[in-house]
Short mmCIF file of C-alpha atoms and ligand atoms in Angstrom, two decimals:
data_model
loop_
_atom_site.label_atom_id
_atom_site.label_comp_id
_atom_site.label_asym_id
_atom_site.label_seq_id
_atom_site.Cartn_x
_atom_site.Cartn_y
_atom_site.Cartn_z
CA MET H 3 114.42 59.68 139.57
CA ASP H 4 115.99 59.94 136.16
CA GLN H 5 113.17 59.77 133.66
CA LYS H 6 113.69 59.53 129.83
CA ILE H 7 110.82 61.70 128.00
CA LYS H 8 110.27 61.52 124.37
CA PHE H 9 109.36 64.57 122.82
CA THR H 10 108.84 67.02 119.62
CA LYS H 11 109.63 70.35 119.66
CA MET H 12 107.28 72.33 117.46
CA HIS H 13 106.17 76.16 116.38
CA GLY H 14 103.69 78.15 115.03
CA LEU H 15 105.40 81.48 113.72
CA GLY H 16 107.96 80.92 116.38
CA ASN H 17 105.80 80.34 119.40
CA ASN H 18 107.11 77.23 120.38
CA TYR H 19 106.39 74.26 122.78
CA ILE H 20 107.55 70.92 123.77
CA TYR H 21 104.89 68.30 122.71
CA LEU H 22 104.46 64.83 124.50
CA ASP H 23 102.74 62.51 122.71
CA LEU H 24 100.67 60.36 125.24
CA VAL H 25 98.53 58.75 122.51
CA SER H 26 100.92 56.75 121.08
CA GLU H 27 102.46 55.86 124.12
CA GLU H 28 101.64 55.78 127.79
CA MET H 29 104.29 57.66 129.60
CA ALA H 30 103.51 57.84 134.01
CA LEU H 31 104.79 61.66 134.14
CA PRO H 32 105.89 63.60 137.18
CA ALA H 33 103.89 66.87 138.31
CA LEU H 34 102.84 68.59 135.09
CA ASN H 35 103.34 72.14 136.26
CA GLU H 36 107.02 71.09 137.47
CA LEU H 37 107.54 69.47 134.55
CA ALA H 38 106.24 71.91 131.99
CA ILE H 39 108.56 74.49 133.95
CA ARG H 40 111.94 72.32 133.77
CA LEU H 41 111.10 71.75 129.98
CA SER H 42 110.66 75.28 129.24
CA ASN H 43 113.84 76.30 130.95
CA GLN H 44 116.52 76.98 128.17
CA ASN H 45 119.61 76.51 130.33
CA THR H 46 118.61 73.13 132.31
CA GLY H 47 116.09 72.20 129.90
CA ILE H 48 115.20 72.17 126.38
CA GLY H 49 113.74 75.64 126.07
CA SER H 50 110.54 76.61 124.93
CA ASP H 51 107.07 78.84 125.60
CA GLY H 52 105.67 75.83 127.28
CA MET H 53 104.96 72.44 127.49
CA ILE H 54 101.84 70.65 125.19
CA LEU H 55 100.31 67.34 125.83
CA ILE H 56 98.89 65.42 123.12
CA LEU H 57 96.32 62.99 124.39
CA PRO H 58 93.24 61.05 123.86
CA SER H 59 89.60 62.19 124.04
CA ALA H 60 86.52 60.93 124.74
CA VAL H 61 84.53 63.54 123.18
CA ALA H 62 86.73 64.83 120.14
CA ASP H 63 89.03 62.96 117.72
CA ILE H 64 92.17 64.22 120.00
CA ARG H 65 92.64 66.59 122.94
CA MET H 66 95.30 69.29 123.93
CA ARG H 67 96.37 70.27 127.52
CA VAL H 68 98.52 73.34 127.36
CA PHE H 69 101.00 74.76 130.22
CA ASN H 70 102.89 78.02 130.02
CA LYS H 71 106.47 78.26 130.99
CA ASP H 72 105.60 79.58 134.47
CA GLY H 73 103.92 76.09 134.61
CA SER H 74 100.10 77.58 134.81
CA GLU H 75 97.64 75.31 132.68
CA ALA H 76 95.79 77.57 129.93
CA LYS H 77 92.47 77.11 128.42
CA ASN H 78 93.41 77.08 124.98
CA CYS H 79 96.75 78.01 122.63
CA GLY H 80 96.06 78.75 118.80
CA ASN H 81 99.30 78.23 117.70
CA GLY H 82 99.69 74.88 119.68
CA LEU H 83 96.40 74.10 118.31
CA ARG H 84 97.80 74.21 114.34
CA CYS H 85 100.95 72.16 115.69
CA VAL H 86 98.77 69.44 117.40
CA ALA H 87 96.95 69.49 114.19
CA LYS H 88 99.75 68.87 112.14
CA TYR H 89 101.44 66.14 114.48
CA ALA H 90 98.32 64.05 114.88
CA TYR H 91 97.94 63.96 111.06
CA ASP H 92 101.55 63.40 110.22
CA ASN H 93 102.08 60.74 112.72
CA GLY H 94 98.54 58.83 111.68
CA LEU H 95 96.73 60.11 115.03
CA VAL H 96 93.91 60.87 112.70
CA THR H 97 92.95 59.50 109.73
CA SER H 98 91.17 62.33 108.11
CA LYS H 99 92.37 66.05 106.87
CA THR H 100 89.67 66.98 109.29
CA PHE H 101 89.15 66.05 112.91
CA THR H 102 88.54 67.76 116.47
CA ILE H 103 90.09 68.65 119.22
CA GLU H 104 89.14 69.00 122.86
CA THR H 105 90.63 71.64 124.91
CA LEU H 106 89.66 73.22 128.29
CA GLY H 107 88.36 76.24 126.44
CA GLY H 108 85.94 73.95 124.43
CA ASN H 109 86.32 71.60 121.28
CA VAL H 110 87.72 72.90 117.89
CA LYS H 111 87.61 71.94 114.37
CA ALA H 112 91.12 71.24 112.57
CA GLU H 113 91.51 71.04 108.72
CA ILE H 114 95.10 70.36 107.11
CA VAL H 115 95.23 72.63 104.38
CA GLU H 116 98.41 71.77 103.25
CA ALA H 117 100.67 68.74 104.16
CA GLY H 118 104.42 69.05 104.55
CA ALA H 119 107.63 70.06 106.47
CA VAL H 120 105.51 73.54 107.11
CA SER H 121 101.75 72.40 107.37
CA GLN H 122 99.18 75.22 106.90
CA VAL H 123 96.33 74.55 109.05
CA THR H 124 93.03 75.91 109.73
CA ILE H 125 91.18 75.92 113.32
CA ASP H 126 87.71 76.75 113.83
CA MET H 127 88.37 78.35 116.84
CA GLY H 128 84.31 78.63 117.76
CA VAL H 129 82.93 81.71 119.08
CA PRO H 130 84.55 84.10 121.11
CA ARG H 131 83.31 85.06 124.22
CA LEU H 132 82.67 89.02 124.84
CA GLU H 133 80.63 89.61 128.08
CA ARG H 134 82.92 91.17 130.96
CA GLY H 135 82.61 88.19 133.05
CA THR H 136 83.84 85.73 130.84
CA ILE H 137 87.15 87.21 130.05
CA PRO H 138 87.12 87.94 132.84
CA MET H 139 87.24 91.66 133.74
CA ALA H 140 86.43 93.28 137.40
CA GLY H 141 83.43 96.15 136.75
CA ASP H 142 80.09 96.44 136.80
CA LEU H 143 77.79 94.98 133.56
CA GLN H 144 79.48 91.37 134.01
CA ASP H 145 76.76 90.70 131.20
CA GLN H 146 78.42 93.13 128.79
CA PRO H 147 81.08 93.56 126.19
CA VAL H 148 84.15 95.60 127.25
CA ILE H 149 85.09 97.81 123.84
CA ASN H 150 87.71 100.34 124.42
CA GLU H 151 87.11 100.79 128.01
CA THR H 152 89.40 103.54 129.64
CA ILE H 153 91.17 102.35 132.67
CA SER H 154 94.04 103.91 134.74
CA LEU H 155 97.13 102.02 135.55
CA GLU H 156 100.12 103.68 137.14
CA GLY H 157 98.63 107.09 136.71
CA GLU H 158 98.45 106.78 132.91
CA GLU H 159 95.06 105.97 130.92
CA TYR H 160 94.79 103.28 128.49
CA ARG H 161 91.92 101.97 126.43
CA VAL H 162 91.19 98.30 126.41
CA THR H 163 88.98 95.79 124.59
CA GLY H 164 88.40 92.25 126.42
CA VAL H 165 88.15 89.07 124.35
CA SER H 166 88.13 85.51 125.38
CA MET H 167 89.05 82.76 123.34
CA GLY H 168 88.85 80.21 126.32
CA ASN H 169 91.82 82.17 127.33
CA PRO H 170 91.83 85.98 128.36
CA HIS H 171 92.89 88.77 126.22
CA GLY H 172 93.46 92.34 126.49
CA ILE H 173 93.36 94.58 123.37
CA PHE H 174 95.30 98.12 123.34
CA PHE H 175 94.93 99.66 120.04
CA VAL H 176 98.52 101.84 119.41
CA ASP H 177 99.43 104.33 116.70
CA ASP H 178 102.89 102.85 116.90
CA ILE H 179 103.52 98.97 117.83
CA PHE H 180 107.10 99.55 118.20
CA SER H 181 106.71 101.90 120.81
CA SER H 182 103.83 100.51 122.64
CA PRO H 183 104.03 100.51 126.37
CA ILE H 184 104.59 96.17 126.47
CA GLN H 185 107.02 96.33 129.02
CA GLN H 186 105.06 98.30 131.45
CA LEU H 187 101.89 96.82 131.07
CA GLY H 188 103.01 93.31 130.14
CA PRO H 189 103.95 92.52 133.65
CA LEU H 190 101.82 94.38 135.50
CA LEU H 191 98.63 92.87 133.92
CA ALA H 192 99.34 89.73 132.95
CA ASP H 193 100.07 87.00 135.69
CA GLY H 194 97.43 88.86 138.17
CA HIS H 195 96.09 92.22 138.38
CA PRO H 196 92.50 93.35 140.14
CA TYR H 197 91.31 94.49 136.76
CA PHE H 198 92.37 90.75 135.30
CA PRO H 199 91.45 88.59 138.03
CA GLU H 200 92.46 85.05 136.02
CA GLY H 201 95.69 87.45 134.65
CA VAL H 202 95.45 88.15 130.99
CA ASN H 203 97.32 87.86 127.64
CA VAL H 204 98.18 91.50 126.88
CA GLY H 205 97.85 92.75 123.37
CA PHE H 206 98.81 95.69 121.57
CA VAL H 207 97.72 96.34 118.12
CA GLU H 208 98.75 98.66 115.42
CA LYS H 209 96.17 99.10 112.51
CA ILE H 210 97.62 99.26 109.15
CA THR H 211 94.21 99.13 106.94
CA ASN H 212 91.02 97.52 107.60
CA GLN H 213 92.51 94.27 106.60
CA GLU H 214 95.91 94.19 108.00
CA PHE H 215 97.03 94.95 111.50
CA GLN H 216 100.23 94.50 113.57
CA TYR H 217 99.98 92.38 116.85
CA ARG H 218 102.91 92.05 119.68
CA VAL H 219 102.06 90.26 123.02
CA TRP H 220 102.95 89.46 126.30
CA GLU H 221 101.70 86.38 127.05
CA ARG H 222 100.24 85.28 130.27
CA GLY H 223 102.56 82.99 131.86
CA SER H 224 105.42 82.93 129.23
CA GLY H 225 105.90 86.78 128.81
CA ILE H 226 106.66 88.37 125.55
CA THR H 227 106.39 85.57 122.55
CA GLN H 228 107.22 85.36 118.91
CA ALA H 229 103.37 84.76 117.79
CA CYS H 230 99.93 84.26 119.99
CA GLY H 231 97.45 82.18 117.98
CA THR H 232 94.31 83.22 120.04
CA GLY H 233 95.86 86.61 120.78
CA ALA H 234 95.78 86.82 116.92
CA CYS H 235 92.32 85.83 116.86
CA ALA H 236 91.30 88.33 119.73
CA ALA H 237 93.04 91.07 117.93
CA ALA H 238 90.99 90.50 114.94
CA VAL H 239 87.80 90.32 116.68
CA ALA H 240 88.60 93.67 118.76
CA ALA H 241 89.15 95.50 115.47
CA VAL H 242 86.03 94.61 114.35
CA LEU H 243 84.33 95.58 117.76
CA THR H 244 85.75 99.03 117.47
CA GLU H 245 84.97 99.43 113.85
CA GLN H 246 88.38 99.21 112.42
CA ALA H 247 87.58 96.25 110.28
CA LYS H 248 84.69 94.32 109.09
CA LYS H 249 83.31 90.94 110.20
CA GLY H 250 83.23 88.41 107.49
CA GLU H 251 86.52 89.62 106.06
CA ALA H 252 90.05 88.31 106.14
CA ILE H 253 92.20 89.90 108.43
CA THR H 254 95.76 89.42 108.00
CA ILE H 255 97.40 90.22 111.76
CA HIS H 256 101.26 90.61 111.34
CA LEU H 257 102.96 88.97 114.48
CA ALA H 258 106.71 89.14 115.07
CA GLY H 259 107.05 85.73 113.76
CA GLY H 260 104.77 86.05 110.46
CA ASP H 261 101.39 85.89 109.55
CA LEU H 262 97.96 84.65 110.47
CA VAL H 263 95.00 84.94 108.59
CA ILE H 264 92.03 85.57 110.76
CA THR H 265 88.02 85.71 109.60
CA TRP H 266 85.60 85.95 112.20
CA ASP H 267 82.88 84.52 110.15
CA ASP H 268 79.36 86.50 109.58
CA ALA H 269 77.09 83.37 109.09
CA THR H 270 78.45 81.43 112.07
CA ASN H 271 79.85 83.65 114.26
CA HIS H 272 83.01 81.57 114.95
CA VAL H 273 86.56 82.90 114.23
CA LEU H 274 88.93 80.95 111.85
CA MET H 275 92.56 81.10 112.02
CA THR H 276 94.96 79.52 109.35
CA GLY H 277 98.81 79.80 109.64
CA PRO H 278 102.01 77.45 109.66
CA ALA H 279 102.89 74.37 111.88
CA VAL H 280 106.60 73.15 111.92
CA VAL H 281 108.45 70.70 113.47
CA SER H 282 111.94 71.93 115.06
CA CYS H 283 113.49 69.07 116.41
CA GLU H 284 112.15 65.84 118.41
CA GLY H 285 114.60 63.72 120.89
CA TYR H 286 114.67 62.57 124.84
CA TYR H 287 114.60 64.58 127.57
CA TYR H 288 116.35 63.21 130.54
CA ASP H 289 114.33 64.35 133.75
CA ALA H 290 116.86 64.16 136.53
CA VAL H 291 114.80 65.15 139.33
N1 API Q 28 99.70 82.17 127.61
C1 API Q 28 98.55 81.82 126.99
C2 API Q 28 98.26 80.34 126.61
C3 API Q 28 99.36 80.36 125.28
C4 API Q 28 98.37 80.82 124.29
C5 API Q 28 99.34 81.48 122.72
N2 API Q 28 100.67 80.96 122.93
C6 API Q 28 98.35 80.93 121.44
O1 API Q 28 98.92 80.61 120.45
O2 API Q 28 97.20 81.32 121.69
C7 API Q 28 97.42 81.74 128.39
O3 API Q 28 98.06 81.59 129.41
O4 API Q 28 96.25 82.28 127.98
#
C-alpha cells in the first residue's frame, strides 16, 4: 500500500524527529513501531532519531508520543517536547503561549518564551524520580536513590547515578568527556542489561564549573544523538545529587548540538529546561509497504 504521509521534520539542538500532526488531520497510520523505523531510515526513509506523534488529549492541551529510531516507544523526550510546543503554537493548535502537554511519563507545562524561526521554549519537566525502582535499576533498597554507585561492567568499575525524567537515565561523571567510554557502555547498557531492566539512556558528564557541564549521550533506541533534553535534565539533577552543583541555580549543559539551561527548582522540586526548537523541513513521505 502506497500511503502519502504529511510530515514536519524538527530538531532541538540537532536531536531530530519526524513529526506527524494527528490533530489537524486524521491519518490512519500503519503499525507505529515499524513506521518509526521506516521514517527514521536515512537511506530509504527521511532520516531521523525517531518519530513523534502530535495528538489530541483528554487531560492536557495536546499529547506527544515518541518513538525511537529502533521503533521502541519512550515515555518522554525533552527536545521533542520543545518542538511539539513550537509546532502547536505556530500552527494554532493552542491559543496561548503557555499550555500543557500529555506524555506517557506525565503531563508537563510548556511556555513559548520567544516565537520565531528558532523558537525558545521552556518546559517544566516536573519532579525527577530518583528511587532505584522508578528508574528502574536492579539491586536492593528499591525505594532509595542511586548516587555514584560503583558497578562492575566487563571487568571495569564505573560509578553511576540514576535519574528518571519519565524515561531512564544512567549518568556517569568523567574527567574528560572526549575520552568517555560511550562506545563501550552505550551498546552494553542502552537497550537491555540486567542492571537496567528497561534499558537506559547512557549519559557522560564532565564538570566545567558549578554551573556548567559537558554532556554526551548514547540514547536508548537511537544511539549517539546530538542532544538529549531529558538527559540534560538528568545530568543537572545528578550534578546536584553528587554535590557538584546547587539546587535552585541555573545550570548550563553543553551538548554536542548546543546548550540547554536547566534549573532544578528549590521550591517546587520541578526541573525546568529552556532551549531552542527549529523546523528543518516539511513534506510528504510515500510509505510503500
Ligand atoms: N531515547 C529516549 C527517548 C528520547 C529522549 C531524548 N531524545 C530527549 O530529548 O529527551 C528513551 O528511549 O528514553
